[in-house]
């Protein structure tokens, strides 16, 4: 398990997406998403995936997983622990080779990133 913050946000080319696409066609993608749904923000009773904190799940041909995620705020008290929680949820999955979780602050998280389920749970719908 490796978890490293992204100290230097990468410059994006004009027209490039702010959030890299995920490996949605990989056979393990749905299983990794479900593992992410077992991790909760301790201050909000909704899982990190439905909160919109997971930006990208990239799974390569050798089943190494890279998760790019954010937190609700840079000063989040669990900033040092959350990437480890995510890695710990994914690493035991059958077939996973390794997990690397990276924090990013670009783009900043906003409530518009939450799923409809999360909004309903929190009373925003």
mmCIF file of N, CA and C in Angstrom:
data_model
loop_
_atom_site.group_PDB
_atom_site.id
_atom_site.type_symbol
_atom_site.label_atom_id
_atom_site.label_comp_id
_atom_site.label_asym_id
_atom_site.label_seq_id
_atom_site.Cartn_x
_atom_site.Cartn_y
_atom_site.Cartn_z
ATOM 1 N N UNK A 1 0.838 -1.176 0.000
ATOM 2 C CA UNK A 1 0.000 0.000 0.000
ATOM 3 C C UNK A 1 0.878 1.233 0.000
ATOM 4 N N UNK A 2 0.538 2.153 -0.855
ATOM 5 C CA UNK A 2 1.213 3.425 -0.865
ATOM 6 C C UNK A 2 0.152 4.503 -0.818
ATOM 7 N N UNK A 3 0.376 5.516 -0.037
ATOM 8 C CA UNK A 3 -0.548 6.637 -0.077
ATOM 9 C C UNK A 3 0.269 7.898 0.000
ATOM 10 N N UNK A 4 0.189 8.664 -1.078
ATOM 11 C CA UNK A 4 0.972 9.872 -1.141
ATOM 12 C C UNK A 4 0.098 11.020 -1.597
ATOM 13 N N UNK A 5 0.195 12.167 -0.929
ATOM 14 C CA UNK A 5 -0.541 13.320 -1.412
ATOM 15 C C UNK A 5 0.099 13.822 -2.704
ATOM 16 N N UNK A 6 -0.672 14.459 -3.536
ATOM 17 C CA UNK A 6 -0.181 15.019 -4.782
ATOM 18 C C UNK A 6 0.270 16.443 -4.488
ATOM 19 N N UNK A 7 1.592 16.659 -4.250
ATOM 20 C CA UNK A 7 2.052 17.963 -3.808
ATOM 21 C C UNK A 7 1.962 19.032 -4.891
ATOM 22 N N UNK A 8 2.062 18.643 -6.147
ATOM 23 C CA UNK A 8 2.035 19.600 -7.243
ATOM 24 C C UNK A 8 0.918 19.212 -8.196
ATOM 25 N N UNK A 9 -0.206 19.925 -8.174
ATOM 26 C CA UNK A 9 -1.253 19.597 -9.132
ATOM 27 C C UNK A 9 -0.692 19.720 -10.548
ATOM 28 N N UNK A 10 -1.038 18.778 -11.383
ATOM 29 C CA UNK A 10 -0.519 18.779 -12.732
ATOM 30 C C UNK A 10 -1.267 19.801 -13.568
ATOM 31 N N UNK A 11 -0.540 20.446 -14.469
ATOM 32 C CA UNK A 11 -1.177 21.395 -15.365
ATOM 33 C C UNK A 11 -2.004 20.611 -16.367
ATOM 34 N N UNK A 12 -3.183 21.116 -16.647
ATOM 35 C CA UNK A 12 -4.042 20.433 -17.608
ATOM 36 C C UNK A 12 -4.018 21.179 -18.928
ATOM 37 N N UNK A 13 -4.098 20.414 -19.985
ATOM 38 C CA UNK A 13 -4.183 21.009 -21.295
ATOM 39 C C UNK A 13 -5.584 21.553 -21.488
ATOM 40 N N UNK A 14 -5.686 22.599 -22.274
ATOM 41 C CA UNK A 14 -7.007 23.153 -22.524
ATOM 42 C C UNK A 14 -7.894 22.081 -23.137
ATOM 43 N N UNK A 15 -9.063 21.929 -22.586
ATOM 44 C CA UNK A 15 -9.985 20.911 -23.075
ATOM 45 C C UNK A 15 -9.819 19.561 -22.406
ATOM 46 N N UNK A 16 -8.747 19.367 -21.624
ATOM 47 C CA UNK A 16 -8.537 18.099 -20.924
ATOM 48 C C UNK A 16 -9.497 18.045 -19.730
ATOM 49 N N UNK A 17 -10.040 16.852 -19.422
ATOM 50 C CA UNK A 17 -10.953 16.762 -18.280
ATOM 51 C C UNK A 17 -10.222 17.026 -16.968
ATOM 52 N N UNK A 18 -10.932 17.619 -16.003
ATOM 53 C CA UNK A 18 -10.346 17.856 -14.687
ATOM 54 C C UNK A 18 -10.178 16.556 -13.917
ATOM 55 N N UNK A 19 -11.051 15.597 -14.195
ATOM 56 C CA UNK A 19 -10.995 14.307 -13.522
ATOM 57 C C UNK A 19 -10.743 13.235 -14.575
ATOM 58 N N UNK A 20 -9.662 12.472 -14.396
ATOM 59 C CA UNK A 20 -9.332 11.419 -15.357
ATOM 60 C C UNK A 20 -10.412 10.347 -15.348
ATOM 61 N N UNK A 21 -10.688 9.739 -16.493
ATOM 62 C CA UNK A 21 -11.697 8.684 -16.527
ATOM 63 C C UNK A 21 -11.249 7.440 -15.773
ATOM 64 N N UNK A 22 -12.221 6.696 -15.273
ATOM 65 C CA UNK A 22 -11.944 5.454 -14.553
ATOM 66 C C UNK A 22 -11.944 4.278 -15.523
ATOM 67 N N UNK A 23 -11.411 3.151 -15.045
ATOM 68 C CA UNK A 23 -11.367 1.911 -15.829
ATOM 69 C C UNK A 23 -12.684 1.160 -15.684
ATOM 70 N N UNK A 24 -13.777 1.769 -16.115
ATOM 71 C CA UNK A 24 -15.096 1.196 -15.882
ATOM 72 C C UNK A 24 -15.316 -0.128 -16.615
ATOM 73 N N UNK A 25 -14.510 -0.394 -17.645
ATOM 74 C CA UNK A 25 -14.675 -1.642 -18.386
ATOM 75 C C UNK A 25 -13.855 -2.797 -17.799
ATOM 76 N N UNK A 26 -13.043 -2.524 -16.788
ATOM 77 C CA UNK A 26 -12.235 -3.583 -16.168
ATOM 78 C C UNK A 26 -13.148 -4.497 -15.348
ATOM 79 N N UNK A 27 -12.926 -5.822 -15.399
ATOM 80 C CA UNK A 27 -13.796 -6.750 -14.664
ATOM 81 C C UNK A 27 -13.836 -6.526 -13.146
ATOM 82 N N UNK A 28 -12.802 -5.934 -12.562
ATOM 83 C CA UNK A 28 -12.775 -5.703 -11.120
ATOM 84 C C UNK A 28 -13.324 -4.335 -10.717
ATOM 85 N N UNK A 29 -13.685 -3.516 -11.679
ATOM 86 C CA UNK A 29 -14.106 -2.145 -11.372
ATOM 87 C C UNK A 29 -15.265 -2.103 -10.374
ATOM 88 N N UNK A 30 -16.335 -2.824 -10.643
ATOM 89 C CA UNK A 30 -17.508 -2.773 -9.752
ATOM 90 C C UNK A 30 -17.175 -3.266 -8.346
ATOM 91 N N UNK A 31 -16.302 -4.246 -8.246
ATOM 92 C CA UNK A 31 -15.895 -4.764 -6.943
ATOM 93 C C UNK A 31 -15.100 -3.705 -6.172
ATOM 94 N N UNK A 32 -14.235 -2.985 -6.879
ATOM 95 C CA UNK A 32 -13.452 -1.922 -6.245
ATOM 96 C C UNK A 32 -14.380 -0.791 -5.790
ATOM 97 N N UNK A 33 -15.363 -0.446 -6.615
ATOM 98 C CA UNK A 33 -16.333 0.585 -6.227
ATOM 99 C C UNK A 33 -17.065 0.161 -4.954
ATOM 100 N N UNK A 34 -17.502 -1.091 -4.889
ATOM 101 C CA UNK A 34 -18.208 -1.571 -3.693
ATOM 102 C C UNK A 34 -17.300 -1.515 -2.467
ATOM 103 N N UNK A 35 -16.012 -1.801 -2.640
ATOM 104 C CA UNK A 35 -15.073 -1.696 -1.517
ATOM 105 C C UNK A 35 -14.961 -0.240 -1.064
ATOM 106 N N UNK A 36 -14.925 0.689 -2.006
ATOM 107 C CA UNK A 36 -14.875 2.113 -1.655
ATOM 108 C C UNK A 36 -16.129 2.529 -0.894
ATOM 109 N N UNK A 37 -17.246 1.902 -1.208
ATOM 110 C CA UNK A 37 -18.501 2.237 -0.527
ATOM 111 C C UNK A 37 -18.528 1.747 0.926
ATOM 112 N N UNK A 38 -17.536 0.977 1.345
ATOM 113 C CA UNK A 38 -17.474 0.540 2.744
ATOM 114 C C UNK A 38 -16.718 1.541 3.613
ATOM 115 N N UNK A 39 -16.125 2.562 2.992
ATOM 116 C CA UNK A 39 -15.346 3.573 3.716
ATOM 117 C C UNK A 39 -16.214 4.819 3.872
ATOM 118 N N UNK A 40 -16.316 5.290 5.109
ATOM 119 C CA UNK A 40 -17.163 6.436 5.404
ATOM 120 C C UNK A 40 -16.349 7.612 5.907
ATOM 121 N N UNK A 41 -16.771 8.797 5.513
ATOM 122 C CA UNK A 41 -16.227 10.009 6.100
ATOM 123 C C UNK A 41 -16.734 10.028 7.538
ATOM 124 N N UNK A 42 -15.862 10.157 8.540
ATOM 125 C CA UNK A 42 -16.311 10.072 9.925
ATOM 126 C C UNK A 42 -17.251 11.206 10.346
ATOM 127 N N UNK A 43 -17.268 12.311 9.605
ATOM 128 C CA UNK A 43 -18.116 13.437 9.982
ATOM 129 C C UNK A 43 -19.440 13.456 9.221
ATOM 130 N N UNK A 44 -19.546 12.644 8.164
ATOM 131 C CA UNK A 44 -20.750 12.630 7.332
ATOM 132 C C UNK A 44 -21.177 11.174 7.185
ATOM 133 N N UNK A 45 -22.418 10.838 7.492
ATOM 134 C CA UNK A 45 -22.830 9.429 7.487
ATOM 135 C C UNK A 45 -23.119 8.868 6.085
ATOM 136 N N UNK A 46 -22.217 9.134 5.145
ATOM 137 C CA UNK A 46 -22.351 8.642 3.774
ATOM 138 C C UNK A 46 -20.984 8.136 3.339
ATOM 139 N N UNK A 47 -20.976 7.072 2.531
ATOM 140 C CA UNK A 47 -19.695 6.519 2.084
ATOM 141 C C UNK A 47 -18.984 7.474 1.129
ATOM 142 N N UNK A 48 -17.666 7.323 1.039
ATOM 143 C CA UNK A 48 -16.847 8.261 0.266
ATOM 144 C C UNK A 48 -17.134 8.215 -1.229
ATOM 145 N N UNK A 49 -17.588 7.069 -1.740
ATOM 146 C CA UNK A 49 -17.874 6.975 -3.170
ATOM 147 C C UNK A 49 -19.117 7.800 -3.509
ATOM 148 N N UNK A 50 -20.181 7.614 -2.753
ATOM 149 C CA UNK A 50 -21.409 8.359 -3.015
ATOM 150 C C UNK A 50 -21.282 9.841 -2.657
ATOM 151 N N UNK A 51 -20.340 10.170 -1.769
ATOM 152 C CA UNK A 51 -20.070 11.579 -1.480
ATOM 153 C C UNK A 51 -19.383 12.262 -2.659
ATOM 154 N N UNK A 52 -18.816 11.467 -3.566
ATOM 155 C CA UNK A 52 -18.104 12.036 -4.705
ATOM 156 C C UNK A 52 -16.652 12.326 -4.413
ATOM 157 N N UNK A 53 -16.108 11.713 -3.361
ATOM 158 C CA UNK A 53 -14.706 11.941 -3.007
ATOM 159 C C UNK A 53 -13.749 11.120 -3.863
ATOM 160 N N UNK A 54 -14.237 10.038 -4.465
ATOM 161 C CA UNK A 54 -13.399 9.206 -5.339
ATOM 162 C C UNK A 54 -13.541 9.753 -6.752
ATOM 163 N N UNK A 55 -12.456 10.298 -7.274
ATOM 164 C CA UNK A 55 -12.489 10.888 -8.613
ATOM 165 C C UNK A 55 -12.201 9.847 -9.691
ATOM 166 N N UNK A 56 -11.152 9.054 -9.499
ATOM 167 C CA UNK A 56 -10.736 8.108 -10.535
ATOM 168 C C UNK A 56 -10.334 6.785 -9.897
ATOM 169 N N UNK A 57 -10.777 5.693 -10.518
ATOM 170 C CA UNK A 57 -10.314 4.350 -10.171
ATOM 171 C C UNK A 57 -9.711 3.786 -11.451
ATOM 172 N N UNK A 58 -8.397 3.651 -11.452
ATOM 173 C CA UNK A 58 -7.701 3.130 -12.618
ATOM 174 C C UNK A 58 -7.139 1.757 -12.264
ATOM 175 N N UNK A 59 -7.491 0.761 -13.049
ATOM 176 C CA UNK A 59 -7.005 -0.605 -12.822
ATOM 177 C C UNK A 59 -6.265 -1.031 -14.076
ATOM 178 N N UNK A 60 -4.989 -1.381 -13.926
ATOM 179 C CA UNK A 60 -4.213 -1.751 -15.113
ATOM 180 C C UNK A 60 -4.357 -3.243 -15.430
ATOM 181 N N UNK A 61 -3.652 -3.680 -16.455
ATOM 182 C CA UNK A 61 -3.759 -5.065 -16.932
ATOM 183 C C UNK A 61 -3.282 -6.080 -15.897
ATOM 184 N N UNK A 62 -2.412 -5.658 -14.972
ATOM 185 C CA UNK A 62 -1.922 -6.554 -13.918
ATOM 186 C C UNK A 62 -2.754 -6.451 -12.648
ATOM 187 N N UNK A 63 -3.874 -5.748 -12.696
ATOM 188 C CA UNK A 63 -4.787 -5.557 -11.564
ATOM 189 C C UNK A 63 -4.198 -4.702 -10.447
ATOM 190 N N UNK A 64 -3.288 -3.806 -10.802
ATOM 191 C CA UNK A 64 -2.829 -2.795 -9.852
ATOM 192 C C UNK A 64 -3.839 -1.653 -9.910
ATOM 193 N N UNK A 65 -4.265 -1.184 -8.750
ATOM 194 C CA UNK A 65 -5.309 -0.171 -8.664
ATOM 195 C C UNK A 65 -4.704 1.154 -8.214
ATOM 196 N N UNK A 66 -5.070 2.205 -8.927
ATOM 197 C CA UNK A 66 -4.726 3.559 -8.513
ATOM 198 C C UNK A 66 -6.041 4.300 -8.283
ATOM 199 N N UNK A 67 -6.190 4.853 -7.087
ATOM 200 C CA UNK A 67 -7.370 5.636 -6.752
ATOM 201 C C UNK A 67 -6.922 7.078 -6.561
ATOM 202 N N UNK A 68 -7.582 7.970 -7.254
ATOM 203 C CA UNK A 68 -7.340 9.395 -7.063
ATOM 204 C C UNK A 68 -8.600 9.944 -6.401
ATOM 205 N N UNK A 69 -8.406 10.531 -5.254
ATOM 206 C CA UNK A 69 -9.552 10.987 -4.467
ATOM 207 C C UNK A 69 -9.253 12.327 -3.824
ATOM 208 N N UNK A 70 -10.279 12.913 -3.262
ATOM 209 C CA UNK A 70 -10.129 14.163 -2.540
ATOM 210 C C UNK A 70 -10.820 14.019 -1.197
ATOM 211 N N UNK A 71 -10.852 15.074 -0.446
ATOM 212 C CA UNK A 71 -11.571 15.122 0.819
ATOM 213 C C UNK A 71 -12.515 16.324 0.766
ATOM 214 N N UNK A 72 -13.430 16.402 1.698
ATOM 215 C CA UNK A 72 -14.386 17.503 1.664
ATOM 216 C C UNK A 72 -13.716 18.852 1.858
ATOM 217 N N UNK A 73 -12.570 18.872 2.540
ATOM 218 C CA UNK A 73 -11.828 20.122 2.756
ATOM 219 C C UNK A 73 -10.363 19.783 3.018
ATOM 220 N N UNK A 74 -9.435 20.647 2.573
ATOM 221 C CA UNK A 74 -8.013 20.383 2.819
ATOM 222 C C UNK A 74 -7.668 20.215 4.290
ATOM 223 N N UNK A 75 -8.402 20.856 5.183
ATOM 224 C CA UNK A 75 -8.124 20.753 6.615
ATOM 225 C C UNK A 75 -8.813 19.582 7.286
ATOM 226 N N UNK A 76 -9.316 18.647 6.494
ATOM 227 C CA UNK A 76 -10.024 17.481 7.040
ATOM 228 C C UNK A 76 -9.141 16.773 8.063
ATOM 229 N N UNK A 77 -9.673 16.489 9.261
ATOM 230 C CA UNK A 77 -8.852 15.883 10.306
ATOM 231 C C UNK A 77 -8.359 14.469 9.989
ATOM 232 N N UNK A 78 -8.970 13.787 9.022
ATOM 233 C CA UNK A 78 -8.529 12.428 8.693
ATOM 234 C C UNK A 78 -7.748 12.379 7.383
ATOM 235 N N UNK A 79 -7.236 13.526 6.935
ATOM 236 C CA UNK A 79 -6.502 13.584 5.668
ATOM 237 C C UNK A 79 -5.338 12.588 5.628
ATOM 238 N N UNK A 80 -4.664 12.398 6.737
ATOM 239 C CA UNK A 80 -3.545 11.471 6.779
ATOM 240 C C UNK A 80 -3.958 10.014 6.845
ATOM 241 N N UNK A 81 -5.196 9.759 7.270
ATOM 242 C CA UNK A 81 -5.660 8.386 7.464
ATOM 243 C C UNK A 81 -6.554 7.855 6.345
ATOM 244 N N UNK A 82 -7.336 8.717 5.732
ATOM 245 C CA UNK A 82 -8.323 8.281 4.748
ATOM 246 C C UNK A 82 -7.733 7.469 3.593
ATOM 247 N N UNK A 83 -6.607 7.877 2.992
ATOM 248 C CA UNK A 83 -6.061 7.053 1.910
ATOM 249 C C UNK A 83 -5.740 5.621 2.360
ATOM 250 N N UNK A 84 -5.275 5.470 3.575
ATOM 251 C CA UNK A 84 -4.993 4.138 4.115
ATOM 252 C C UNK A 84 -6.258 3.321 4.303
ATOM 253 N N UNK A 85 -7.329 3.983 4.741
ATOM 254 C CA UNK A 85 -8.607 3.283 4.898
ATOM 255 C C UNK A 85 -9.104 2.760 3.553
ATOM 256 N N UNK A 86 -8.942 3.585 2.520
ATOM 257 C CA UNK A 86 -9.384 3.180 1.178
ATOM 258 C C UNK A 86 -8.532 2.015 0.684
ATOM 259 N N UNK A 87 -7.229 2.116 0.830
ATOM 260 C CA UNK A 87 -6.336 1.028 0.410
ATOM 261 C C UNK A 87 -6.652 -0.245 1.178
ATOM 262 N N UNK A 88 -6.895 -0.134 2.481
ATOM 263 C CA UNK A 88 -7.214 -1.312 3.299
ATOM 264 C C UNK A 88 -8.520 -1.975 2.870
ATOM 265 N N UNK A 89 -9.447 -1.199 2.320
ATOM 266 C CA UNK A 89 -10.716 -1.762 1.856
ATOM 267 C C UNK A 89 -10.550 -2.495 0.519
ATOM 268 N N UNK A 90 -9.628 -2.035 -0.313
ATOM 269 C CA UNK A 90 -9.458 -2.596 -1.656
ATOM 270 C C UNK A 90 -8.452 -3.737 -1.694
ATOM 271 N N UNK A 91 -7.346 -3.625 -0.945
ATOM 272 C CA UNK A 91 -6.257 -4.615 -1.025
ATOM 273 C C UNK A 91 -6.688 -6.066 -0.815
ATOM 274 N N UNK A 92 -7.615 -6.374 0.096
ATOM 275 C CA UNK A 92 -7.978 -7.783 0.310
ATOM 276 C C UNK A 92 -8.801 -8.406 -0.825
ATOM 277 N N UNK A 93 -9.278 -7.609 -1.767
ATOM 278 C CA UNK A 93 -10.121 -8.145 -2.836
ATOM 279 C C UNK A 93 -9.345 -9.163 -3.678
ATOM 280 N N UNK A 94 -10.022 -10.237 -4.014
ATOM 281 C CA UNK A 94 -9.388 -11.285 -4.807
ATOM 282 C C UNK A 94 -8.950 -10.733 -6.160
ATOM 283 N N UNK A 95 -7.699 -10.998 -6.500
ATOM 284 C CA UNK A 95 -7.168 -10.590 -7.792
ATOM 285 C C UNK A 95 -6.438 -9.258 -7.799
ATOM 286 N N UNK A 96 -6.550 -8.490 -6.728
ATOM 287 C CA UNK A 96 -5.895 -7.177 -6.695
ATOM 288 C C UNK A 96 -4.412 -7.367 -6.414
ATOM 289 N N UNK A 97 -3.578 -6.754 -7.253
ATOM 290 C CA UNK A 97 -2.127 -6.880 -7.102
ATOM 291 C C UNK A 97 -1.585 -5.882 -6.081
ATOM 292 N N UNK A 98 -1.941 -4.617 -6.230
ATOM 293 C CA UNK A 98 -1.498 -3.578 -5.301
ATOM 294 C C UNK A 98 -2.454 -2.409 -5.410
ATOM 295 N N UNK A 99 -2.393 -1.513 -4.418
ATOM 296 C CA UNK A 99 -3.279 -0.353 -4.384
ATOM 297 C C UNK A 99 -2.444 0.886 -4.059
ATOM 298 N N UNK A 100 -2.658 1.928 -4.826
ATOM 299 C CA UNK A 100 -2.009 3.212 -4.595
ATOM 300 C C UNK A 100 -3.116 4.265 -4.524
ATOM 301 N N UNK A 101 -3.228 4.946 -3.400
ATOM 302 C CA UNK A 101 -4.263 5.961 -3.223
ATOM 303 C C UNK A 101 -3.581 7.322 -3.143
ATOM 304 N N UNK A 102 -4.021 8.227 -4.008
ATOM 305 C CA UNK A 102 -3.447 9.572 -4.043
ATOM 306 C C UNK A 102 -4.526 10.599 -3.759
ATOM 307 N N UNK A 103 -4.163 11.584 -2.943
ATOM 308 C CA UNK A 103 -5.070 12.705 -2.677
ATOM 309 C C UNK A 103 -4.787 13.823 -3.663
ATOM 310 N N UNK A 104 -5.842 14.481 -4.097
ATOM 311 C CA UNK A 104 -5.709 15.656 -4.938
ATOM 312 C C UNK A 104 -6.696 16.713 -4.448
ATOM 313 N N UNK A 105 -6.408 17.939 -4.742
ATOM 314 C CA UNK A 105 -7.315 19.020 -4.361
ATOM 315 C C UNK A 105 -7.880 19.713 -5.597
ATOM 316 N N UNK A 106 -7.564 19.173 -6.770
ATOM 317 C CA UNK A 106 -8.051 19.730 -8.025
ATOM 318 C C UNK A 106 -8.852 18.690 -8.778
ATOM 319 N N UNK A 107 -10.064 18.917 -9.116
ATOM 320 C CA UNK A 107 -10.843 20.079 -8.715
ATOM 321 C C UNK A 107 -11.281 19.940 -7.266
ATOM 322 N N UNK A 108 -11.560 21.058 -6.614
ATOM 323 C CA UNK A 108 -12.025 20.985 -5.236
ATOM 324 C C UNK A 108 -13.379 20.276 -5.173
ATOM 325 N N UNK A 109 -13.591 19.547 -4.085
ATOM 326 C CA UNK A 109 -14.864 18.848 -3.899
ATOM 327 C C UNK A 109 -15.971 19.863 -3.675
ATOM 328 N N UNK A 110 -17.144 19.525 -4.179
ATOM 329 C CA UNK A 110 -18.331 20.350 -3.953
ATOM 330 C C UNK A 110 -19.532 19.445 -3.756
ATOM 331 N N UNK A 111 -20.571 19.955 -3.129
ATOM 332 C CA UNK A 111 -21.754 19.135 -2.853
ATOM 333 C C UNK A 111 -22.413 18.639 -4.130
ATOM 334 N N UNK A 112 -22.160 19.293 -5.251
ATOM 335 C CA UNK A 112 -22.726 18.844 -6.519
ATOM 336 C C UNK A 112 -22.108 17.524 -6.990
ATOM 337 N N UNK A 113 -21.044 17.068 -6.360
ATOM 338 C CA UNK A 113 -20.392 15.811 -6.725
ATOM 339 C C UNK A 113 -21.036 14.597 -6.049
ATOM 340 N N UNK A 114 -21.933 14.838 -5.114
ATOM 341 C CA UNK A 114 -22.592 13.740 -4.402
ATOM 342 C C UNK A 114 -23.605 13.042 -5.310
ATOM 343 N N UNK A 115 -23.774 11.754 -5.092
ATOM 344 C CA UNK A 115 -24.807 11.005 -5.804
ATOM 345 C C UNK A 115 -26.176 11.425 -5.282
ATOM 346 N N UNK A 116 -27.213 11.108 -6.038
ATOM 347 C CA UNK A 116 -28.570 11.398 -5.579
ATOM 348 C C UNK A 116 -28.871 10.682 -4.268
ATOM 349 N N UNK A 117 -28.326 9.451 -4.118
ATOM 350 C CA UNK A 117 -28.535 8.689 -2.885
ATOM 351 C C UNK A 117 -27.951 9.426 -1.682
ATOM 352 N N UNK A 118 -26.750 9.986 -1.871
ATOM 353 C CA UNK A 118 -26.107 10.722 -0.773
ATOM 354 C C UNK A 118 -26.903 11.977 -0.438
ATOM 355 N N UNK A 119 -27.370 12.690 -1.452
ATOM 356 C CA UNK A 119 -28.164 13.901 -1.210
ATOM 357 C C UNK A 119 -29.450 13.576 -0.464
ATOM 358 N N UNK A 120 -30.071 12.468 -0.853
ATOM 359 C CA UNK A 120 -31.304 12.057 -0.186
ATOM 360 C C UNK A 120 -31.024 11.695 1.275
ATOM 361 N N UNK A 121 -29.950 10.937 1.504
ATOM 362 C CA UNK A 121 -29.575 10.516 2.857
ATOM 363 C C UNK A 121 -29.302 11.725 3.760
ATOM 364 N N UNK A 122 -28.702 12.763 3.186
ATOM 365 C CA UNK A 122 -28.340 13.938 3.978
ATOM 366 C C UNK A 122 -29.449 14.995 4.019
ATOM 367 N N UNK A 123 -30.575 14.705 3.359
ATOM 368 C CA UNK A 123 -31.717 15.604 3.402
ATOM 369 C C UNK A 123 -31.616 16.780 2.447
ATOM 370 N N UNK A 124 -30.819 16.658 1.397
ATOM 371 C CA UNK A 124 -30.696 17.721 0.419
ATOM 372 C C UNK A 124 -31.666 17.556 -0.746
ATOM 373 N N UNK A 125 -32.494 16.498 -0.714
ATOM 374 C CA UNK A 125 -33.478 16.273 -1.785
ATOM 375 C C UNK A 125 -34.836 16.049 -1.158
#
